[in-house]
Amino acid sequence: MLSYTEENYLKALLQLTVEKGNKEGAGTNELAVHLNLKPATANDMLKKLKEKKLVEYEKYGKSSLTREGRRLATDVVRKHRLWETFLFEKLAFAWDEVHEVAEQLEHIQSKKLVDKLDEFLGFPGFDPHGDVIPNARGELQMRSTKTLHEEVVNHRCTMVAVKDNAASFLQYVNQVGLRINDTIHVLSRQPYDDLMEIEVNGKKSSISSRFAENIVVSCKDCDIAKPKIKSLNAIK
Amino acid sequence: MLSYTEENYLKALLQLTVEKGNKEGAGTNELAVHLNLKPATANDMLKKLKEKKLVEYEKYGKSSLTREGRRLATDVVRKHRLWETFLFEKLAFAWDEVHEVAEQLEHIQSKKLVDKLDEFLGFPGFDPHGDVIPNARGELQMRSTKTLHEEVVNHRCTMVAVKDNAASFLQYVNQVGLRINDTIHVLSRQPYDDLMEIEVNGKKSSISSRFAENIVVSCKDCDIAKPKIKSLNAIK
DNA sequence: AAATAATGTTAGGCAAATCTAACAAATATT
DNA sequence: AATATTTGTTAGATTTGCCTAACATTATTT
Ligand SMILES: [Mn+2]
Ligand SMILES: [Mn+2]
Ligand SMILES: [Mn+2]
Ligand SMILES: [Mn+2]
């Protein structure tokens, strides 16, 4: 059985590696900053989790999760996102309020509770921020990581998720009138500072590059331009 | 802010005093047994909670909650019972499974969550075991503490709650076919060992005194016999 | 009243998770 | 290459919540 604290370290490592596509692993300081702790503390825990065979750690190297560590971390993420969905869908929390409470709820230990909750919510695929909810087998599907910042002028794309879950950013997104699944029309982009003008539901807004980098989108217009079939291992 | 552990001590004291009508307070050993800890540990915590003005404690004396301690403890009980109701009503948990999970959920800190949950459940008055759910102001109403064991032969009474929340007892109650709000007809009682014969929903069962002592009932037949109005402070 | 049993307290210790301060290694800058 | 900066490690200390073992007090029997 993992402690509340150990679960948080595993989750942090998952976010710092797999989710960010950072294949080499996370550094001790990086981990400490992410968890709001001192590097010395993170260092102790990395050694402890290595002992438990949940983390691969070598002195002065980058750390990453073992298969077992990743499984456990994914389960914490699954619980986090199911609870966020519950709070949002059933208890009418705003999307900028769910994360904080889910940080606590994700540590409740009861297989049955998670499965029943999943069922009660109708086996949702995504949480209120558009993030994929891992399935009961602990598998986490990856999704488009393309951001609005990379979108082409004149294309119409769909907002699928937000990258930053901080309440301040989410409230700002609300203010702009953007919601998951909305269609965004990119009207223009200033070459100097990448300031974009967009239109959503008939409303025009100017958004900074920092803002645009935190909106994950998918775009049919782009997909048509690219070849549809990525024939990996086609030969052989 | 209270720790998980401190909350458990306050809740234990509430259960050992107010709920059991034990006005003088609870002893250190008693508290330790209730929490599955050693007396030395409970002793440390009593001193700590006295410092925080949540508990009244004197060396070699009985301990009890201060007004503030009682308020906080009642809030934990409120959360526990709301979560039990959620698990039972919304997630289809059996009544013998809810307690264990609620022991964890009761420590989640979010005023908004509790209020929203209460609303979502339709402001329930009782949990799946028939226990009163304290209101949002932290007030806990008292209810009948009369047990089936004290019931009169030939009377018909209503099962309002169970005293023992252990899964083994609750499953036994299921087996007898008893549920909250069922009408119990007391058919007979053996003077030697108080073994009772009862009838519920057309089904007859023999129950031990130990069993009967853990079924809380209310009885119209008895209430009619007694005077209805208890004129406290009638004079003056 | 004395002996016994039950209950409660203290001292000292341990493990988990955190910190600070000093030091070491790796990386970046000049 | 030398220096400076960033990153990582170690040692030692602290807090919380728990324990055991010894001792003290209170309650119950005889
Ligand atoms: Mn979140
Ligand atoms: Mn989320
Ligand atoms: Mn319970
Ligand atoms: Mn209950």
XYZ file of C-alpha atoms (C1' of nucleotides) and ligand atoms in Angstrom:
536
model
C 0.000 0.000 0.000
C 1.284 3.408 -0.955
C 1.148 6.452 1.260
C -0.607 9.620 0.190
C 2.837 11.166 -0.277
C 4.289 8.343 -2.351
C 1.276 8.520 -4.662
C 1.929 12.201 -5.220
C 5.546 11.590 -6.186
C 4.551 8.886 -8.677
C 1.897 11.116 -10.191
C 4.384 13.975 -10.479
C 6.873 11.732 -12.257
C 4.172 10.600 -14.671
C 3.268 14.187 -15.446
C 6.906 15.206 -15.823
C 7.758 12.303 -18.136
C 5.099 10.362 -20.021
C 2.610 13.207 -20.244
C 5.228 15.699 -21.365
C 6.866 13.209 -23.691
C 10.085 13.747 -21.722
C 11.524 10.323 -22.358
C 14.789 10.646 -20.400
C 13.018 11.252 -17.108
C 12.778 14.079 -14.613
C 15.493 15.729 -12.582
C 15.467 15.925 -8.797
C 15.109 19.708 -8.701
C 12.437 19.674 -11.362
C 10.478 17.154 -9.310
C 10.949 19.170 -6.139
C 9.718 22.358 -7.809
C 6.675 20.529 -9.206
C 5.753 19.258 -5.739
C 6.661 22.442 -3.889
C 9.322 20.709 -1.849
C 13.056 21.074 -1.345
C 15.387 19.017 -3.564
C 16.752 17.190 -0.501
C 13.276 15.894 0.241
C 12.675 14.714 -3.305
C 16.060 13.041 -3.291
C 15.194 10.997 -0.194
C 11.937 9.873 -1.730
C 13.506 8.925 -5.054
C 15.830 6.566 -3.201
C 12.915 5.130 -1.250
C 10.818 4.588 -4.389
C 13.798 3.014 -6.102
C 13.973 0.522 -3.215
C 10.302 -0.257 -3.812
C 11.057 -0.776 -7.513
C 8.619 1.917 -8.572
C 11.186 4.380 -9.843
C 14.417 4.120 -11.806
C 16.926 6.411 -10.195
C 20.705 6.711 -10.428
C 22.805 9.290 -8.640
C 23.017 12.502 -10.660
C 20.777 11.038 -13.363
C 17.211 11.611 -14.498
C 14.474 9.572 -12.800
C 11.559 7.767 -14.369
C 8.835 5.312 -13.457
C 9.154 1.554 -13.727
C 6.305 -0.350 -15.346
C 4.737 -0.936 -11.922
C 5.276 2.675 -10.888
C 3.615 3.867 -14.045
C 0.643 1.595 -13.469
C 0.131 2.952 -9.966
C 0.595 6.558 -11.070
C -1.887 6.122 -13.891
C -4.423 4.816 -11.435
C -4.067 7.951 -9.330
C -4.589 10.065 -12.450
C -7.646 7.978 -13.313
C -9.158 8.651 -9.914
C -8.281 12.338 -10.088
C -10.022 12.786 -13.420
C -13.058 10.707 -12.525
C -13.565 12.778 -9.385
C -13.139 16.005 -11.371
C -15.808 14.761 -13.742
C -18.088 13.897 -10.835
C -17.696 17.315 -9.265
C -18.296 19.050 -12.571
C -21.112 16.917 -13.960
C -23.016 15.929 -10.831
C -22.271 18.596 -8.245
C -22.169 21.579 -10.594
C -18.675 22.718 -9.639
C -17.037 25.137 -12.064
C -14.138 23.736 -14.055
C -11.668 25.933 -12.197
C -12.765 24.541 -8.810
C -12.559 20.804 -9.393
C -8.807 20.271 -9.389
C -8.149 21.296 -5.804
C -10.761 18.964 -4.344
C -9.755 16.126 -6.685
C -6.216 16.415 -5.313
C -7.645 15.066 -2.079
C -10.177 12.618 -3.489
C -7.624 10.914 -5.748
C -6.067 9.278 -2.680
C -9.171 7.449 -1.465
C -8.434 3.729 -1.521
C -11.282 1.602 -2.782
C -11.256 -0.258 -6.049
C -14.994 -0.670 -5.821
C -15.569 3.040 -5.333
C -13.621 3.946 -8.470
C -15.366 1.368 -10.602
C -18.815 2.353 -9.318
C -18.064 6.008 -9.796
C -16.911 5.356 -13.356
C -20.169 3.520 -14.037
C -22.264 6.220 -12.339
C -20.677 8.810 -14.620
C -21.350 6.691 -17.717
C -17.702 5.719 -18.314
C -16.561 9.173 -19.369
C -13.593 9.432 -21.748
C -12.500 12.929 -20.781
C -12.427 15.133 -17.711
C -13.697 18.753 -17.564
C -10.355 20.018 -18.866
C -10.456 17.712 -21.879
C -7.830 15.343 -20.454
C -8.146 11.653 -21.237
C -9.323 9.488 -18.340
C -7.215 6.304 -18.112
C -9.274 3.123 -18.292
C -9.719 0.542 -15.537
C -6.691 -1.402 -16.810
C -4.488 1.609 -16.123
C -3.956 2.423 -19.774
C -3.674 6.061 -20.715
C -4.335 6.972 -24.316
C -2.355 9.820 -25.754
C -3.980 12.648 -27.639
C -3.189 15.505 -29.928
C -0.741 17.902 -28.341
C -1.139 20.556 -30.967
C -1.892 23.944 -29.482
C -3.809 26.890 -30.790
C -0.480 28.684 -30.993
C 0.588 26.341 -33.799
C -2.660 26.730 -35.730
C -2.752 28.170 -39.225
C -4.485 31.480 -39.973
C -7.927 31.060 -41.497
C -8.291 27.482 -40.305
C -11.147 26.432 -38.074
C -10.161 24.114 -35.234
C -11.825 22.541 -32.232
C -10.697 23.144 -28.673
C -10.124 19.711 -27.141
C -8.346 20.512 -23.867
C -6.434 23.022 -21.780
C -2.813 22.468 -20.792
C -2.768 24.685 -17.711
C -5.225 23.700 -14.975
C -4.631 26.694 -12.720
C -7.841 28.426 -11.643
C -6.573 31.811 -12.847
C -6.037 30.520 -16.385
C -9.340 28.617 -16.481
C -11.244 31.703 -15.406
C -9.494 33.685 -18.112
C -10.581 31.072 -20.661
C -14.159 31.430 -19.429
C -13.904 35.163 -19.846
C -12.886 34.763 -23.482
C -15.981 32.587 -23.892
C -14.052 29.464 -24.826
C -15.248 25.999 -23.874
C -14.161 22.446 -24.682
C -15.439 21.417 -28.157
C -15.997 24.984 -29.318
C -14.923 25.805 -32.845
C -12.218 28.445 -33.041
C -11.740 30.444 -36.193
C -8.231 31.868 -36.456
C -8.644 35.281 -38.048
C -5.115 36.657 -37.933
C -1.698 36.458 -36.276
C 0.790 39.290 -35.739
C 4.223 38.144 -36.921
C 6.001 40.313 -34.327
C 4.558 38.810 -31.113
C 2.206 36.086 -32.393
C -0.810 37.894 -30.995
C -3.813 36.139 -32.508
C -7.286 37.296 -33.284
C -9.843 34.516 -33.029
C -13.591 34.170 -33.285
C -15.592 31.790 -31.095
C -19.389 31.562 -31.154
C -19.549 34.874 -32.983
C -17.333 36.634 -30.459
C -13.956 38.016 -31.462
C -11.001 38.112 -29.069
C -7.315 38.893 -29.089
C -5.148 36.346 -27.363
C -1.480 36.240 -26.442
C 0.900 33.505 -27.494
C 1.149 32.387 -23.871
C -2.611 31.926 -23.827
C -2.679 30.136 -27.191
C 0.055 27.724 -26.073
C -2.232 26.421 -23.356
C -5.207 25.623 -25.571
C -5.024 22.164 -27.137
C -6.819 21.898 -30.467
C -7.520 19.452 -33.237
C -8.009 20.691 -36.786
C -9.730 19.025 -39.719
C -8.367 21.602 -42.155
C -4.826 20.614 -41.138
C -5.557 16.882 -41.194
C -6.802 17.106 -44.754
C -3.571 18.790 -45.820
C -1.467 16.001 -44.293
C -1.603 12.388 -45.475
C -4.195 10.541 -43.435
C -2.461 7.196 -43.065
C 0.763 7.064 -41.163
C 2.013 3.708 -42.405
C 4.338 2.795 -39.574
C 6.014 -0.547 -40.155
C 4.457 -0.621 -43.600
C 7.551 -2.279 -45.001
C 8.690 -5.593 -43.509
C -6.756 23.084 10.220
C -7.027 19.704 11.840
C -5.064 16.659 10.803
C -6.733 13.459 9.724
C -5.667 11.971 13.052
C -6.964 14.798 15.188
C -10.330 14.561 13.463
C -10.513 10.892 14.337
C -9.868 11.584 18.002
C -12.570 14.248 18.125
C -15.052 11.957 16.406
C -14.211 9.150 18.806
C -14.805 11.424 21.784
C -18.139 12.503 20.348
C -19.199 8.899 19.910
C -17.988 7.941 23.376
C -19.750 10.852 25.097
C -22.612 12.704 23.454
C -23.841 9.805 21.366
C -23.683 7.355 24.251
C -25.157 9.856 26.679
C -21.993 9.420 28.754
C -22.032 12.848 30.289
C -18.861 12.631 32.405
C -16.632 11.996 29.408
C -14.447 9.183 28.162
C -11.440 7.555 29.798
C -8.015 7.393 28.178
C -8.049 3.590 27.866
C -11.576 3.589 26.548
C -10.567 6.083 23.878
C -7.455 4.081 22.986
C -9.483 0.868 22.617
C -12.041 2.647 20.431
C -9.304 3.910 18.113
C -7.205 0.744 18.194
C -4.248 2.545 19.723
C -2.207 2.254 22.915
C -3.247 4.341 25.938
C 0.074 6.200 25.875
C -0.728 7.426 22.376
C -4.207 8.587 23.317
C -2.787 10.322 26.353
C -0.372 12.344 24.193
C -3.151 13.412 21.878
C -5.506 14.390 24.712
C -2.876 16.790 25.988
C -2.339 18.176 22.506
C -6.081 18.677 21.931
C -6.398 20.316 25.337
C -3.731 22.810 24.237
C -5.826 23.522 21.153
C -8.877 24.044 23.392
C -10.834 21.300 21.669
C -10.869 18.873 24.587
C -11.303 19.180 28.319
C -8.753 16.945 29.957
C -7.382 16.694 33.494
C -4.852 14.158 34.705
C -6.565 10.931 35.795
C -9.949 12.372 34.862
C -12.461 11.739 32.105
C -12.112 13.730 28.887
C -14.784 15.482 26.875
C -15.141 17.890 23.988
C -15.277 21.643 24.344
C -17.994 23.473 22.439
C -15.565 24.065 19.559
C -14.343 20.460 19.656
C -17.912 19.220 19.500
C -18.661 21.455 16.542
C -15.699 20.104 14.611
C -16.450 16.494 15.541
C -20.060 16.876 14.497
C -18.936 18.144 11.143
C -16.841 15.025 10.615
C -19.852 12.880 11.501
C -21.970 14.904 9.085
C -19.520 14.233 6.276
C -19.243 10.547 7.177
C -22.992 10.052 7.038
C -23.510 12.079 3.881
C -20.853 10.022 2.123
C -22.418 6.789 3.383
C -25.715 7.968 1.968
C -24.069 8.824 -1.347
C -22.432 5.419 -1.623
C -25.664 3.648 -0.737
C -28.142 5.723 -2.729
C -26.128 6.716 -5.772
C -23.432 4.080 -6.179
C -25.471 1.077 -5.050
C -23.099 0.009 -2.272
C -24.547 -2.425 0.268
C -25.152 -0.975 3.735
C -22.395 -3.118 5.197
C -19.813 -1.715 2.742
C -20.309 2.018 3.119
C -18.708 2.609 6.505
C -15.163 1.632 5.586
C -14.996 3.931 2.573
C -16.727 6.770 4.444
C -13.968 6.557 7.073
C -11.669 7.902 4.381
C -14.065 10.293 2.659
C -15.048 12.030 5.910
C -11.628 13.724 5.992
C -11.882 15.514 2.660
C -11.706 19.244 3.340
C -14.082 21.309 1.271
C -17.065 23.137 2.660
C -18.455 23.495 -0.817
C -18.186 19.783 -1.506
C -20.185 18.873 1.584
C -22.899 21.405 0.874
C -23.179 20.393 -2.766
C -23.245 16.726 -1.834
C -25.990 17.373 0.692
C -28.014 19.154 -1.972
C -27.331 16.425 -4.557
C -28.686 13.836 -2.119
C -31.810 15.915 -1.426
C -30.801 16.957 2.106
C -31.214 13.500 3.632
C -32.110 13.265 7.314
C -30.685 9.814 7.945
C -27.853 7.632 6.718
C -28.204 3.997 5.554
C -27.947 2.771 9.157
C -30.750 5.042 10.331
C -28.371 7.466 12.043
C -29.276 11.152 12.052
C -27.202 13.327 9.730
C -26.137 16.548 11.495
C -27.225 19.694 9.676
C -24.976 22.299 8.075
C -24.862 24.280 11.322
C -23.256 21.319 13.053
C -26.303 20.485 15.109
C -26.972 16.838 15.818
C -30.512 15.900 16.765
C -30.934 13.081 19.218
C -33.274 10.217 18.581
C -34.919 7.323 20.335
C -32.350 5.025 21.882
C -34.850 2.332 22.712
C -33.785 -1.057 21.446
C -35.756 -4.051 20.319
C -34.454 -5.788 23.429
C -36.555 -3.455 25.600
C -39.673 -3.876 23.493
C -42.874 -5.337 24.973
C -44.246 -8.687 23.782
C -47.115 -8.353 21.336
C -46.254 -4.789 20.440
C -45.488 -3.766 16.876
C -42.558 -1.429 16.510
C -40.590 0.134 13.668
C -36.896 -0.432 13.149
C -35.312 3.016 12.952
C -31.579 2.272 13.129
C -28.834 -0.180 14.007
C -26.375 0.454 16.827
C -23.567 -1.746 15.571
C -22.172 -0.770 12.159
C -19.829 -3.758 11.772
C -20.216 -5.525 8.435
C -20.699 -8.897 10.146
C -23.686 -7.612 12.122
C -25.216 -5.784 9.169
C -25.012 -8.902 7.017
C -26.680 -10.865 9.797
C -29.486 -8.303 9.892
C -29.910 -8.713 6.129
C -30.120 -12.444 6.591
C -32.965 -12.052 9.080
C -34.701 -9.943 6.426
C -34.772 -6.783 8.518
C -34.482 -3.328 6.990
C -34.797 0.214 8.262
C -38.488 1.225 8.609
C -39.731 -2.369 8.681
C -42.440 -3.203 11.199
C -41.399 -5.780 13.754
C -44.008 -7.787 15.590
C -42.699 -9.145 18.893
C -44.257 -12.562 19.253
C -42.601 -13.881 22.408
C -39.658 -13.612 24.757
C -38.043 -16.365 26.832
C -37.647 -15.148 30.403
C -34.501 -17.258 30.919
C -32.254 -15.787 28.195
C -34.467 -13.143 26.584
C -34.482 -15.008 23.294
C -37.177 -13.302 21.212
C -39.371 -14.514 18.443
C -40.278 -11.802 15.978
C -42.145 -11.524 12.720
C -41.078 -9.183 9.923
C -42.762 -9.027 6.522
C -44.456 -12.341 7.205
C -41.180 -14.046 8.126
C -40.614 -15.394 11.659
C -37.173 -15.400 13.266
C -35.587 -16.111 16.617
C -33.120 -13.509 17.772
C -30.686 -13.328 20.677
C -30.662 -10.560 23.245
C -27.293 -9.409 21.882
C -28.894 -9.025 18.459
C -31.977 -7.250 19.833
C -29.826 -4.794 21.764
C -28.375 -3.513 18.503
C -31.671 -2.785 16.777
C -33.068 0.665 17.576
C -36.851 0.892 17.409
C -39.680 3.296 17.945
C -43.063 2.041 19.064
C -46.478 3.655 18.749
C -48.049 1.105 21.094
C -45.598 2.148 23.829
C -45.973 5.865 23.146
C -49.740 5.622 23.584
C -49.281 3.989 26.973
C -47.017 6.821 28.187
C -48.155 10.429 28.531
C -47.404 12.270 25.309
C -46.392 15.637 26.696
C -43.267 15.852 28.756
C -43.872 19.240 30.401
C -40.306 20.184 31.238
C -40.081 23.578 32.905
C -43.851 23.664 33.050
C -43.726 25.472 36.397
C -41.934 28.797 36.579
C -7.563 -1.981 55.496
C -4.842 -4.473 52.483
C -4.250 -6.629 48.289
C -5.324 -6.852 43.552
C -6.824 -5.186 39.283
C -7.796 -1.640 36.215
C -6.732 2.610 34.444
C -3.728 6.415 33.418
C 0.965 8.738 32.955
C 5.769 9.417 31.824
C 10.132 8.685 29.599
C 12.476 7.242 25.820
C 12.507 5.592 21.096
C 11.201 4.954 16.175
C 9.610 5.834 11.282
C 7.840 9.033 7.819
C 8.202 13.269 5.694
C 9.898 17.423 5.873
C 13.593 21.111 6.471
C 18.513 23.732 6.439
C 23.220 23.990 5.523
C 27.246 22.268 3.637
C 29.206 19.972 -0.009
C 29.776 17.600 -4.758
C 28.985 16.959 -9.575
C 27.508 18.446 -13.982
C 26.650 22.165 -17.122
C 27.075 26.652 -19.038
C 29.695 30.918 -19.691
C 33.544 33.531 -20.429
C 40.624 25.786 -19.698
C 38.963 28.244 -15.903
C 35.143 30.015 -13.619
C 30.502 30.474 -12.442
C 25.971 28.616 -12.235
C 22.811 25.086 -11.859
C 21.648 20.800 -10.245
C 22.000 17.023 -7.088
C 23.547 14.759 -2.589
C 24.490 14.164 2.259
C 24.239 14.875 7.172
C 21.807 16.310 10.863
C 17.510 18.316 12.917
C 12.395 18.724 13.538
C 7.466 17.383 13.848
C 3.794 14.106 14.051
C 1.931 10.040 15.458
C 2.869 5.966 17.074
C 5.137 2.362 20.244
C 7.120 -0.244 24.780
C 8.313 -0.447 29.385
C 8.205 1.290 33.807
C 5.711 3.639 37.084
C 1.591 6.087 39.473
C -3.062 6.537 40.658
C -7.730 5.020 41.300
C -11.149 1.480 41.754
C -12.524 -3.102 43.142
C -12.125 -7.266 45.829
C -11.202 -9.898 49.496
Mn -6.731 18.288 -12.012
Mn -8.325 17.705 -15.151
Mn -20.229 4.607 9.490
Mn -23.754 5.153 9.382
